[in-house]
Amino acid sequence: MSLRPSPRPTAHPLRYSYGTNGLTDLRLDDALSLLADLGYDGVGLTLDHMHLDPLAPDLAARTQKLARRLDELGLGVTIETGARYVLDPRRKHGPSLLDPDPDQRARRADLLVRAVQIATDLGAHAVHCFSGILPKDTAGEAGTEGQAVTAEDAAWKRLAETLTPVLDAATAAGIPLAVEPEPGHLLATLDDFHRLRTALGSPDALGLTLDIGHCQCLEPLSPADCVRAAAPWLRHVQIEDMRRGVHEHLPFGDGEIDFPPVLEALAAVGYQGLVSVELPRHSHAGPQLAQQSLPFLHHATAVSTPPDADRPPNPGEGPTDSDGRTP
C-alpha cells in the first residue's frame, strides 16, 4: 500500500484527523505512524483498553510518552470517550451519565475527568462525550412542590448534575468539553444540546461535537446549515457519510451527503479544531479506508475552497428513523 500523503489544497484552514476507534486492529503507535505517513493533521484518540487505557496503571507516564510521539509525528489530537466496553465489559457504553445508580454515574464522570487530564497532558483541543440512552428503568421523581416529574425530565436533571464536576475540571484545565448529539440518546439533536446548555447556565467550557453524518440522519437542517447553526458552540467535528433516517456510519461516497458545502461552511465559520473521520465499524479495513478518506476530503475541500481562501481570518471572525444504535 502506498503511503504517500495526499496533496493538500493550498490556503485552506481545515485540518483532518482519523479516529482510532476505526483502527482498533492496529497498535496505537502503528496507527499514529500510519496517519502521519498518509498526511493527516491529527488523530481522534478514543481512550480504550487497546489505545491508551485510561484505567490501567502508570497512566501519567504512558500519556507523557504518547505526547512525545505525537509531537514527533506532528499530529494534533482530540480525546474521544466513546469506547464500547472500557468501563463495563458486559454493557455497551455502560455505565452512562444517566445510569440509575449514582455510583455508576460517578464512574462515567470520573472517566471524563481523567479524559480532561489526558487532554491537558497531550495538548488536545477538546474532550468529546455523549449523554447515553434513557435507561429503561428510569423512574420519574417528585418536584420541589410535590408535582410529578417525568422520567425524561428526571434524566435531564441527572445529566446536568453528573456533568457538573466534569465541567468544573474542564474549566480549570481550559479544555472544552464537547458533547455529541447521538441518535437514540437522550441528547440526540442540536435542540437537545441547547436544552442542556441552558440548564447548565451556558458555561464557557461546554461545547458541541457535531457529527456530520448524524446531521444527515435526523436533523431538519442540511449538514451545511447545521454547521452554520452550531458555529458559536462548535468545538469538535466528526465526519463520515450517512443516509437519511439510518444511523450507520459509512465510508465517503456510500451515503447521501454532499460534502463540499459542508467543508465550505466549516471554513467559513472559522472552525479551528480537527475534522475527524469516524468509521468505528470498519476497523477490519481501517488502513485502506484511512488511505482513501483523506484524498476524498482534500478533493471535496478543493471544490469548496472560496475565492478569498488566501485571506487569513480576522480576529473574532466567524460565528455571529433512527434505531438508536450507537457505534
mmCIF file of C-alpha atoms in Angstrom:
data_model
loop_
_atom_site.group_PDB
_atom_site.id
_atom_site.type_symbol
_atom_site.label_atom_id
_atom_site.label_comp_id
_atom_site.label_asym_id
_atom_site.label_seq_id
_atom_site.Cartn_x
_atom_site.Cartn_y
_atom_site.Cartn_z
ATOM 1 C CA MET A 1 0.000 0.000 0.000
ATOM 2 C CA SER A 2 1.361 3.403 -0.943
ATOM 3 C CA LEU A 3 1.645 5.782 1.971
ATOM 4 C CA ARG A 4 2.306 8.961 0.023
ATOM 5 C CA PRO A 5 0.471 11.892 1.630
ATOM 6 C CA SER A 6 -2.474 13.091 -0.410
ATOM 7 C CA PRO A 7 -1.993 16.526 -1.993
ATOM 8 C CA ARG A 8 -3.241 19.273 0.300
ATOM 9 C CA PRO A 9 -5.303 22.161 -1.065
ATOM 10 C CA THR A 10 -3.431 25.397 -0.586
ATOM 11 C CA ALA A 11 -4.585 28.077 1.842
ATOM 12 C CA HIS A 12 -7.474 26.108 3.329
ATOM 13 C CA PRO A 13 -7.872 26.222 7.118
ATOM 14 C CA LEU A 14 -9.409 22.803 7.750
ATOM 15 C CA ARG A 15 -7.320 20.110 9.436
ATOM 16 C CA TYR A 16 -8.224 16.441 9.113
ATOM 17 C CA SER A 17 -7.803 13.545 11.517
ATOM 18 C CA TYR A 18 -8.882 9.916 11.712
ATOM 19 C CA GLY A 19 -10.473 8.226 14.711
ATOM 20 C CA THR A 20 -8.620 5.377 16.380
ATOM 21 C CA ASN A 21 -11.965 3.667 17.010
ATOM 22 C CA GLY A 22 -11.719 2.833 13.297
ATOM 23 C CA LEU A 23 -8.190 1.442 13.714
ATOM 24 C CA THR A 24 -8.665 -0.932 16.643
ATOM 25 C CA ASP A 25 -6.829 -3.790 14.906
ATOM 26 C CA LEU A 26 -3.639 -1.707 14.958
ATOM 27 C CA ARG A 27 -1.346 -0.970 17.860
ATOM 28 C CA LEU A 28 -1.633 2.685 18.769
ATOM 29 C CA ASP A 29 1.872 3.605 17.620
ATOM 30 C CA ASP A 30 1.286 1.798 14.322
ATOM 31 C CA ALA A 31 -1.976 3.699 13.865
ATOM 32 C CA LEU A 32 -0.308 7.034 14.576
ATOM 33 C CA SER A 33 2.558 6.281 12.201
ATOM 34 C CA LEU A 34 0.062 5.317 9.504
ATOM 35 C CA LEU A 35 -1.884 8.569 9.862
ATOM 36 C CA ALA A 36 1.271 10.683 9.836
ATOM 37 C CA ASP A 37 2.562 8.874 6.743
ATOM 38 C CA LEU A 38 -0.754 9.412 4.968
ATOM 39 C CA GLY A 39 -0.664 13.157 5.665
ATOM 40 C CA TYR A 40 -3.322 13.539 8.339
ATOM 41 C CA ASP A 41 -3.058 16.551 10.628
ATOM 42 C CA GLY A 42 -4.163 14.720 13.741
ATOM 43 C CA VAL A 43 -5.916 11.842 15.420
ATOM 44 C CA GLY A 44 -9.212 11.361 17.208
ATOM 45 C CA LEU A 45 -7.952 9.255 20.121
ATOM 46 C CA THR A 46 -10.576 7.018 21.718
ATOM 47 C CA LEU A 47 -9.468 6.055 25.223
ATOM 48 C CA ASP A 48 -9.815 2.278 25.271
ATOM 49 C CA HIS A 49 -8.116 -0.855 26.538
ATOM 50 C CA MET A 50 -6.037 -1.186 23.352
ATOM 51 C CA HIS A 51 -5.314 2.532 22.875
ATOM 52 C CA LEU A 52 -4.120 4.434 25.971
ATOM 53 C CA ASP A 53 -6.209 2.540 28.514
ATOM 54 C CA PRO A 54 -7.408 5.216 30.966
ATOM 55 C CA LEU A 55 -7.841 2.682 33.782
ATOM 56 C CA ALA A 56 -4.531 0.819 33.547
ATOM 57 C CA PRO A 57 -1.529 1.592 35.798
ATOM 58 C CA ASP A 58 1.052 4.276 35.009
ATOM 59 C CA LEU A 59 -1.388 6.432 33.051
ATOM 60 C CA ALA A 60 0.638 9.605 33.528
ATOM 61 C CA ALA A 61 3.855 8.011 32.266
ATOM 62 C CA ARG A 62 2.090 6.435 29.285
ATOM 63 C CA THR A 63 0.458 9.737 28.453
ATOM 64 C CA GLN A 64 3.777 11.588 28.568
ATOM 65 C CA LYS A 65 5.301 9.030 26.213
ATOM 66 C CA LEU A 66 2.375 9.455 23.842
ATOM 67 C CA ALA A 67 2.700 13.242 23.978
ATOM 68 C CA ARG A 68 6.309 12.950 22.826
ATOM 69 C CA ARG A 69 5.296 10.626 19.995
ATOM 70 C CA LEU A 70 2.517 12.920 18.797
ATOM 71 C CA ASP A 71 4.968 15.795 18.819
ATOM 72 C CA GLU A 72 7.499 13.771 16.804
ATOM 73 C CA LEU A 73 4.863 12.948 14.208
ATOM 74 C CA GLY A 74 3.377 16.432 14.140
ATOM 75 C CA LEU A 75 -0.125 15.192 14.949
ATOM 76 C CA GLY A 76 -2.790 17.147 16.802
ATOM 77 C CA VAL A 77 -5.267 15.256 18.937
ATOM 78 C CA THR A 78 -8.839 15.230 20.185
ATOM 79 C CA ILE A 79 -9.795 12.950 23.080
ATOM 80 C CA GLU A 80 -12.788 10.717 22.366
ATOM 81 C CA THR A 81 -14.631 8.822 25.111
ATOM 82 C CA GLY A 82 -16.960 6.575 23.133
ATOM 83 C CA ALA A 83 -15.230 3.234 23.779
ATOM 84 C CA ARG A 84 -17.852 0.497 23.929
ATOM 85 C CA TYR A 85 -16.697 -1.539 26.912
ATOM 86 C CA VAL A 86 -13.968 0.436 28.651
ATOM 87 C CA LEU A 87 -15.952 0.724 31.913
ATOM 88 C CA ASP A 88 -18.177 -2.344 31.793
ATOM 89 C CA PRO A 89 -17.201 -5.479 29.827
ATOM 90 C CA ARG A 90 -20.826 -6.560 29.533
ATOM 91 C CA ARG A 91 -22.743 -3.346 28.849
ATOM 92 C CA LYS A 92 -22.003 -1.385 25.705
ATOM 93 C CA HIS A 93 -21.269 2.250 26.641
ATOM 94 C CA GLY A 94 -22.191 1.487 30.230
ATOM 95 C CA PRO A 95 -22.449 2.950 32.707
ATOM 96 C CA SER A 96 -23.600 6.231 31.214
ATOM 97 C CA LEU A 97 -24.150 9.686 32.640
ATOM 98 C CA LEU A 98 -27.817 8.650 33.041
ATOM 99 C CA ASP A 99 -27.341 5.412 34.952
ATOM 100 C CA PRO A 100 -29.961 4.998 37.719
ATOM 101 C CA ASP A 101 -27.198 4.143 40.197
ATOM 102 C CA PRO A 102 -25.368 7.315 41.327
ATOM 103 C CA ASP A 103 -22.179 5.349 41.965
ATOM 104 C CA GLN A 104 -22.248 4.106 38.378
ATOM 105 C CA ARG A 105 -22.861 7.605 37.036
ATOM 106 C CA ALA A 106 -19.865 8.729 39.073
ATOM 107 C CA ARG A 107 -17.701 6.140 37.303
ATOM 108 C CA ARG A 108 -18.559 7.709 33.950
ATOM 109 C CA ALA A 109 -17.931 11.194 35.303
ATOM 110 C CA ASP A 110 -14.575 10.043 36.678
ATOM 111 C CA LEU A 111 -13.627 8.690 33.253
ATOM 112 C CA LEU A 112 -14.434 12.074 31.725
ATOM 113 C CA VAL A 113 -12.388 13.893 34.370
ATOM 114 C CA ARG A 114 -9.490 11.554 33.559
ATOM 115 C CA ALA A 115 -10.021 12.357 29.896
ATOM 116 C CA VAL A 116 -9.726 16.069 30.661
ATOM 117 C CA GLN A 117 -6.402 15.456 32.410
ATOM 118 C CA ILE A 118 -5.156 13.345 29.499
ATOM 119 C CA ALA A 119 -6.256 16.067 27.095
ATOM 120 C CA THR A 120 -4.314 18.617 29.122
ATOM 121 C CA ASP A 121 -1.178 16.471 29.104
ATOM 122 C CA LEU A 122 -1.442 15.838 25.351
ATOM 123 C CA GLY A 123 -2.367 19.385 24.378
ATOM 124 C CA ALA A 124 -5.665 18.182 22.906
ATOM 125 C CA HIS A 125 -8.135 20.746 21.617
ATOM 126 C CA ALA A 126 -11.257 19.142 23.146
ATOM 127 C CA VAL A 127 -12.718 16.195 25.061
ATOM 128 C CA HIS A 128 -15.713 14.516 23.456
ATOM 129 C CA CYS A 129 -18.591 12.847 25.328
ATOM 130 C CA PHE A 130 -22.269 11.934 24.956
ATOM 131 C CA SER A 131 -25.286 11.513 27.214
ATOM 132 C CA GLY A 132 -26.186 7.842 26.783
ATOM 133 C CA ILE A 133 -29.629 6.383 26.172
ATOM 134 C CA LEU A 134 -32.507 6.806 28.612
ATOM 135 C CA PRO A 135 -32.338 3.688 30.831
ATOM 136 C CA LYS A 136 -35.438 1.514 30.693
ATOM 137 C CA ASP A 137 -35.722 1.516 34.480
ATOM 138 C CA THR A 138 -35.546 5.305 34.824
ATOM 139 C CA ALA A 139 -38.426 6.468 37.016
ATOM 140 C CA GLY A 140 -39.965 9.875 37.460
ATOM 141 C CA GLU A 141 -39.359 11.892 40.585
ATOM 142 C CA ALA A 142 -41.225 14.344 42.762
ATOM 143 C CA GLY A 143 -40.635 18.018 42.008
ATOM 144 C CA THR A 144 -39.850 20.735 44.522
ATOM 145 C CA GLU A 145 -43.554 21.325 45.207
ATOM 146 C CA GLY A 146 -44.586 17.676 45.076
ATOM 147 C CA GLN A 147 -45.636 17.671 41.421
ATOM 148 C CA ALA A 148 -44.779 14.631 39.306
ATOM 149 C CA VAL A 149 -41.646 14.844 37.149
ATOM 150 C CA THR A 150 -41.456 12.633 34.060
ATOM 151 C CA ALA A 151 -38.698 10.069 33.627
ATOM 152 C CA GLU A 152 -37.278 12.127 30.779
ATOM 153 C CA ASP A 153 -37.204 15.321 32.842
ATOM 154 C CA ALA A 154 -35.538 13.411 35.671
ATOM 155 C CA ALA A 155 -32.931 12.129 33.223
ATOM 156 C CA TRP A 156 -32.143 15.646 32.006
ATOM 157 C CA LYS A 157 -31.666 16.750 35.607
ATOM 158 C CA ARG A 158 -29.439 13.746 36.236
ATOM 159 C CA LEU A 159 -27.369 14.544 33.130
ATOM 160 C CA ALA A 160 -26.764 18.144 34.169
ATOM 161 C CA GLU A 161 -25.831 17.181 37.720
ATOM 162 C CA THR A 162 -23.449 14.421 36.651
ATOM 163 C CA LEU A 163 -21.682 16.623 34.122
ATOM 164 C CA THR A 164 -21.135 19.458 36.603
ATOM 165 C CA PRO A 165 -17.879 18.147 38.149
ATOM 166 C CA VAL A 166 -16.597 17.294 34.669
ATOM 167 C CA LEU A 167 -17.259 20.843 33.511
ATOM 168 C CA ASP A 168 -15.520 22.136 36.623
ATOM 169 C CA ALA A 169 -12.437 20.104 35.675
ATOM 170 C CA ALA A 170 -12.656 21.258 32.052
ATOM 171 C CA THR A 171 -12.969 24.884 33.143
ATOM 172 C CA ALA A 172 -9.926 24.592 35.392
ATOM 173 C CA ALA A 173 -7.916 22.952 32.609
ATOM 174 C CA GLY A 174 -9.065 25.290 29.852
ATOM 175 C CA ILE A 175 -10.169 22.271 27.764
ATOM 176 C CA PRO A 176 -13.606 22.372 26.087
ATOM 177 C CA LEU A 177 -15.978 19.510 26.855
ATOM 178 C CA ALA A 178 -17.672 18.821 23.527
ATOM 179 C CA VAL A 179 -20.982 16.974 23.927
ATOM 180 C CA GLU A 180 -22.142 14.986 20.915
ATOM 181 C CA PRO A 181 -25.821 14.681 19.935
ATOM 182 C CA GLU A 182 -26.173 10.955 19.263
ATOM 183 C CA PRO A 183 -29.172 9.324 17.546
ATOM 184 C CA GLY A 184 -31.147 7.283 20.039
ATOM 185 C CA HIS A 185 -29.630 9.005 23.069
ATOM 186 C CA LEU A 186 -31.352 11.377 25.465
ATOM 187 C CA LEU A 187 -29.292 14.177 23.921
ATOM 188 C CA ALA A 188 -29.845 13.369 20.258
ATOM 189 C CA THR A 189 -30.191 16.671 18.405
ATOM 190 C CA LEU A 190 -28.904 20.223 18.298
ATOM 191 C CA ASP A 191 -32.060 21.337 20.103
ATOM 192 C CA ASP A 192 -31.222 18.857 22.862
ATOM 193 C CA PHE A 193 -27.729 20.324 23.168
ATOM 194 C CA HIS A 194 -29.251 23.750 23.725
ATOM 195 C CA ARG A 195 -31.581 22.314 26.365
ATOM 196 C CA LEU A 196 -28.554 21.031 28.289
ATOM 197 C CA ARG A 197 -26.603 24.243 27.747
ATOM 198 C CA THR A 198 -29.480 26.309 29.104
ATOM 199 C CA ALA A 199 -29.952 24.014 32.098
ATOM 200 C CA LEU A 200 -26.285 24.397 32.990
ATOM 201 C CA GLY A 201 -26.260 28.167 32.585
ATOM 202 C CA SER A 202 -24.245 28.213 29.338
ATOM 203 C CA PRO A 203 -20.800 27.546 30.852
ATOM 204 C CA ASP A 204 -17.878 28.531 28.634
ATOM 205 C CA ALA A 205 -16.361 25.048 28.934
ATOM 206 C CA LEU A 206 -19.426 23.352 27.413
ATOM 207 C CA GLY A 207 -19.132 22.975 23.665
ATOM 208 C CA LEU A 208 -20.507 20.796 20.913
ATOM 209 C CA THR A 209 -19.268 17.820 18.933
ATOM 210 C CA LEU A 210 -21.042 17.935 15.582
ATOM 211 C CA ASP A 211 -21.171 14.646 13.711
ATOM 212 C CA ILE A 212 -21.897 15.468 10.075
ATOM 213 C CA GLY A 213 -23.462 12.072 9.426
ATOM 214 C CA HIS A 214 -25.822 12.495 12.360
ATOM 215 C CA CYS A 215 -26.986 15.775 10.824
ATOM 216 C CA GLN A 216 -27.855 13.917 7.635
ATOM 217 C CA CYS A 217 -29.524 11.173 9.649
ATOM 218 C CA LEU A 218 -32.034 13.161 11.682
ATOM 219 C CA GLU A 219 -31.636 16.945 11.788
ATOM 220 C CA PRO A 220 -34.231 19.036 9.896
ATOM 221 C CA LEU A 221 -31.464 21.280 8.556
ATOM 222 C CA SER A 222 -28.933 20.203 5.936
ATOM 223 C CA PRO A 223 -25.480 19.264 7.254
ATOM 224 C CA ALA A 224 -24.039 22.546 5.969
ATOM 225 C CA ASP A 225 -26.809 24.529 7.643
ATOM 226 C CA CYS A 226 -26.213 22.550 10.853
ATOM 227 C CA VAL A 227 -22.598 23.723 10.784
ATOM 228 C CA ARG A 228 -23.690 27.336 10.473
ATOM 229 C CA ALA A 229 -26.319 26.984 13.201
ATOM 230 C CA ALA A 230 -23.865 25.276 15.569
ATOM 231 C CA ALA A 231 -20.886 27.530 14.868
ATOM 232 C CA PRO A 232 -20.787 29.510 18.157
ATOM 233 C CA TRP A 233 -20.514 26.293 20.202
ATOM 234 C CA LEU A 234 -18.567 24.107 17.754
ATOM 235 C CA ARG A 235 -15.522 22.532 19.419
ATOM 236 C CA HIS A 236 -15.138 19.196 17.614
ATOM 237 C CA VAL A 237 -16.304 17.740 14.289
ATOM 238 C CA GLN A 238 -16.713 14.116 13.250
ATOM 239 C CA ILE A 239 -17.312 13.270 9.623
ATOM 240 C CA GLU A 240 -18.429 10.279 7.575
ATOM 241 C CA ASP A 241 -21.155 9.509 5.048
ATOM 242 C CA MET A 242 -24.686 8.566 6.103
ATOM 243 C CA ARG A 243 -28.233 8.214 4.785
ATOM 244 C CA ARG A 244 -31.361 9.961 5.947
ATOM 245 C CA GLY A 245 -33.055 8.159 8.826
ATOM 246 C CA VAL A 246 -30.425 5.411 9.129
ATOM 247 C CA HIS A 247 -27.775 5.663 11.839
ATOM 248 C CA GLU A 248 -24.993 3.820 10.038
ATOM 249 C CA HIS A 249 -21.525 5.323 9.634
ATOM 250 C CA LEU A 250 -20.478 4.833 6.014
ATOM 251 C CA PRO A 251 -17.275 5.401 4.027
ATOM 252 C CA PHE A 252 -17.314 8.520 1.871
ATOM 253 C CA GLY A 253 -19.385 8.025 -1.271
ATOM 254 C CA ASP A 254 -21.583 5.284 0.180
ATOM 255 C CA GLY A 255 -24.206 7.650 1.610
ATOM 256 C CA GLU A 256 -26.113 10.768 0.616
ATOM 257 C CA ILE A 257 -24.074 13.708 1.924
ATOM 258 C CA ASP A 258 -22.889 16.487 -0.397
ATOM 259 C CA PHE A 259 -19.538 17.256 1.240
ATOM 260 C CA PRO A 260 -18.186 20.401 -0.486
ATOM 261 C CA PRO A 261 -20.901 22.658 1.025
ATOM 262 C CA VAL A 262 -20.222 21.167 4.469
ATOM 263 C CA LEU A 263 -16.487 21.802 4.282
ATOM 264 C CA GLU A 264 -17.071 25.278 2.873
ATOM 265 C CA ALA A 265 -19.357 26.036 5.816
ATOM 266 C CA LEU A 266 -16.766 24.792 8.320
ATOM 267 C CA ALA A 267 -14.122 27.011 6.765
ATOM 268 C CA ALA A 268 -16.484 29.987 6.565
ATOM 269 C CA VAL A 269 -17.402 29.883 10.262
ATOM 270 C CA GLY A 270 -13.742 29.784 11.237
ATOM 271 C CA TYR A 271 -13.702 26.311 12.787
ATOM 272 C CA GLN A 272 -10.207 25.734 14.199
ATOM 273 C CA GLY A 273 -10.321 22.146 15.537
ATOM 274 C CA LEU A 274 -9.798 18.822 13.849
ATOM 275 C CA VAL A 275 -12.308 17.297 11.424
ATOM 276 C CA SER A 276 -12.112 13.615 12.346
ATOM 277 C CA VAL A 277 -13.164 10.706 10.134
ATOM 278 C CA GLU A 278 -15.473 8.477 12.214
ATOM 279 C CA LEU A 279 -15.786 4.887 10.966
ATOM 280 C CA PRO A 280 -15.930 2.762 14.138
ATOM 281 C CA ARG A 281 -17.455 -0.279 12.448
ATOM 282 C CA HIS A 282 -14.808 -0.506 9.747
ATOM 283 C CA SER A 283 -11.651 -1.366 11.664
ATOM 284 C CA HIS A 284 -11.206 -4.509 9.578
ATOM 285 C CA ALA A 285 -10.415 -2.192 6.653
ATOM 286 C CA GLY A 286 -9.076 0.727 8.696
ATOM 287 C CA PRO A 287 -5.729 1.272 6.929
ATOM 288 C CA GLN A 288 -7.331 1.159 3.486
ATOM 289 C CA LEU A 289 -10.170 3.494 4.454
ATOM 290 C CA ALA A 290 -7.755 5.910 6.121
ATOM 291 C CA GLN A 291 -5.784 5.994 2.883
ATOM 292 C CA GLN A 292 -8.920 6.576 0.788
ATOM 293 C CA SER A 293 -10.622 9.091 3.067
ATOM 294 C CA LEU A 294 -8.034 11.864 3.079
ATOM 295 C CA PRO A 295 -7.833 12.280 -0.727
ATOM 296 C CA PHE A 296 -11.638 12.342 -0.796
ATOM 297 C CA LEU A 297 -11.722 15.140 1.763
ATOM 298 C CA HIS A 298 -8.939 17.083 0.080
ATOM 299 C CA HIS A 299 -10.772 16.868 -3.236
ATOM 300 C CA ALA A 300 -14.032 17.993 -1.626
ATOM 301 C CA THR A 301 -12.120 20.772 0.111
ATOM 302 C CA ALA A 302 -10.598 21.947 -3.166
ATOM 303 C CA VAL A 303 -14.063 22.067 -4.731
ATOM 304 C CA SER A 304 -15.374 24.047 -1.762
ATOM 305 C CA THR A 305 -12.447 26.477 -1.340
ATOM 306 C CA PRO A 306 -13.832 30.031 -1.670
ATOM 307 C CA PRO A 307 -12.012 32.594 -3.856
ATOM 308 C CA ASP A 308 -10.719 34.553 -0.848
ATOM 309 C CA ALA A 309 -9.332 31.469 0.923
ATOM 310 C CA ASP A 310 -5.867 33.045 0.977
ATOM 311 C CA ARG A 311 -7.132 35.792 3.279
ATOM 312 C CA PRO A 312 -6.374 34.983 6.928
ATOM 313 C CA PRO A 313 -9.390 35.248 9.242
ATOM 314 C CA ASN A 314 -9.782 38.444 11.207
ATOM 315 C CA PRO A 315 -9.614 38.127 14.987
ATOM 316 C CA GLY A 316 -13.002 37.126 16.307
ATOM 317 C CA GLU A 317 -14.358 36.465 12.822
ATOM 318 C CA GLY A 318 -16.706 33.544 12.370
ATOM 319 C CA PRO A 319 -19.853 32.596 14.123
ATOM 320 C CA THR A 320 -22.065 35.723 14.593
ATOM 321 C CA ASP A 321 -35.975 6.951 11.634
ATOM 322 C CA SER A 322 -33.016 6.016 13.769
ATOM 323 C CA ASP A 323 -32.892 2.795 15.753
ATOM 324 C CA GLY A 324 -30.801 4.329 18.492
ATOM 325 C CA ARG A 325 -27.818 2.187 17.546
ATOM 326 C CA THR A 326 -24.538 3.765 18.604
ATOM 327 C CA PRO A 327 -21.074 2.989 17.278
#
